Coordinates of C-alpha atoms in Angstrom, one line a residue:
X10 CA 0.0 0.0 0.0
X11 CA 1.3 3.4 -1.0
X12 CA 0.7 6.3 1.5
X13 CA 0.3 9.8 0.1
X14 CA 2.9 12.2 1.4
X15 CA 1.0 15.3 0.2
X16 CA -0.1 17.7 2.9
X17 CA -3.8 17.6 3.7
X18 CA -6.0 19.9 1.7
X19 CA -7.5 23.0 3.2
X20 CA -10.9 21.3 3.2
X21 CA -9.5 18.3 5.1
X22 CA -7.9 20.6 7.7
X23 CA -11.2 22.4 8.2
X24 CA -13.0 19.1 8.7
X25 CA -10.3 17.8 11.1
X26 CA -10.6 21.1 13.2
X27 CA -14.4 20.8 13.3
X28 CA -14.2 17.2 14.5
X29 CA -11.6 17.9 17.1
X30 CA -13.7 20.8 18.5
X31 CA -16.9 18.6 18.5
X32 CA -15.0 15.9 20.5
X33 CA -13.5 18.4 22.9
X34 CA -17.0 19.9 23.5
X35 CA -18.6 16.4 24.1
X36 CA -15.9 15.4 26.5
X37 CA -16.2 18.7 28.4
X38 CA -19.9 18.3 28.6
X39 CA -19.5 14.8 30.1
X40 CA -17.0 16.1 32.6
X41 CA -19.3 18.8 33.7
X42 CA -22.2 16.3 34.1
X43 CA -19.9 14.0 36.1
X44 CA -20.1 11.2 33.5
X45 CA -17.2 9.0 32.4
X46 CA -16.1 8.7 28.9
X47 CA -15.2 5.6 26.9
X48 CA -12.2 5.8 24.6
X49 CA -10.0 3.6 22.5
X50 CA -6.3 3.8 23.6
X51 CA -3.4 1.4 22.9
X52 CA -5.6 -1.1 21.2
X53 CA -8.1 -1.4 24.1
X54 CA -11.2 0.2 25.6
X55 CA -10.4 2.7 28.3
X56 CA -12.8 4.4 30.7
X57 CA -11.9 7.9 32.0
X58 CA -13.6 10.0 34.6
X59 CA -14.3 10.2 38.3
X60 CA -17.0 7.5 38.2
X61 CA -15.5 5.3 35.6
X62 CA -15.7 1.5 36.1
X63 CA -12.4 -0.3 36.7
X64 CA -12.8 -2.5 33.6
X65 CA -15.0 -3.3 30.7
X66 CA -18.2 -5.0 32.0
X67 CA -18.7 -8.6 30.9
X68 CA -21.2 -9.4 28.1

């Protein structure tokens, strides 16, 4: 697979900025409401927040 080494287009940069802002707003809202967030880090599910469970609940 060949990866492009061209810089991202202006449109891609605008989209990326909008997505980053939306994620930051959603995480801030969860923090203010005292809710934990579920994220993907280091190839596993991670719970973050004051009331986050210790691990992923069993199915």
